[in-house]
C-alpha angles and dihedrals in degrees: 000000000000118000130171130167094280105015137061130183110250127216090274090056091250126127116263124190109241099166129115119312093241089064095044100112091045089053091047091053091052096048098040101038108023093033115165095328106131094196092053092048091050091048092052092047090048092051093048090049091050092049090051092051100044124049088193093056108137112236112262125204122213108197120196144162096295109359146046117213118195115202118199137146086269093061141268122308117197121197127180114227093215107033113050097199092053101093139109144181120226138183118251088244092056091047091048092051093049093046094048089047089052088050087056089052091050091050090055094044096045110009098168094045092047093049095047093046090050090054090046092051093048091049094048098044100029094237140073111228090206097049108139091010105067132015122228112266091223097043 
């Protein structure tokens, strides 16, 4: 069974957010919209990192199956498309921690796919959003 700080593999072998309640909607966005897509996880991490580094970062929306997450220098806002009261605002640090933890989950679930997509992302965008944070599995 896969277990990270915020995620645990459920009985259907899918990731389930098990972190603190105050991060629940953030965790739901990651599991329901990003899912186990390494490129999408890397894009979200990259955007959060860019927003942390640049106060003039233009807000960026990531739309998914059930949520829209808006990333800006002020934080990450998550809104559910179907349930109006399911929304939350999170600091960039909280979002970064949850996303990197989900990356760790993805690496355990699909190590070869995660490593190859990380190389692909770095090649396409000229940067590795996890540089200095995580080493390549295959390196």
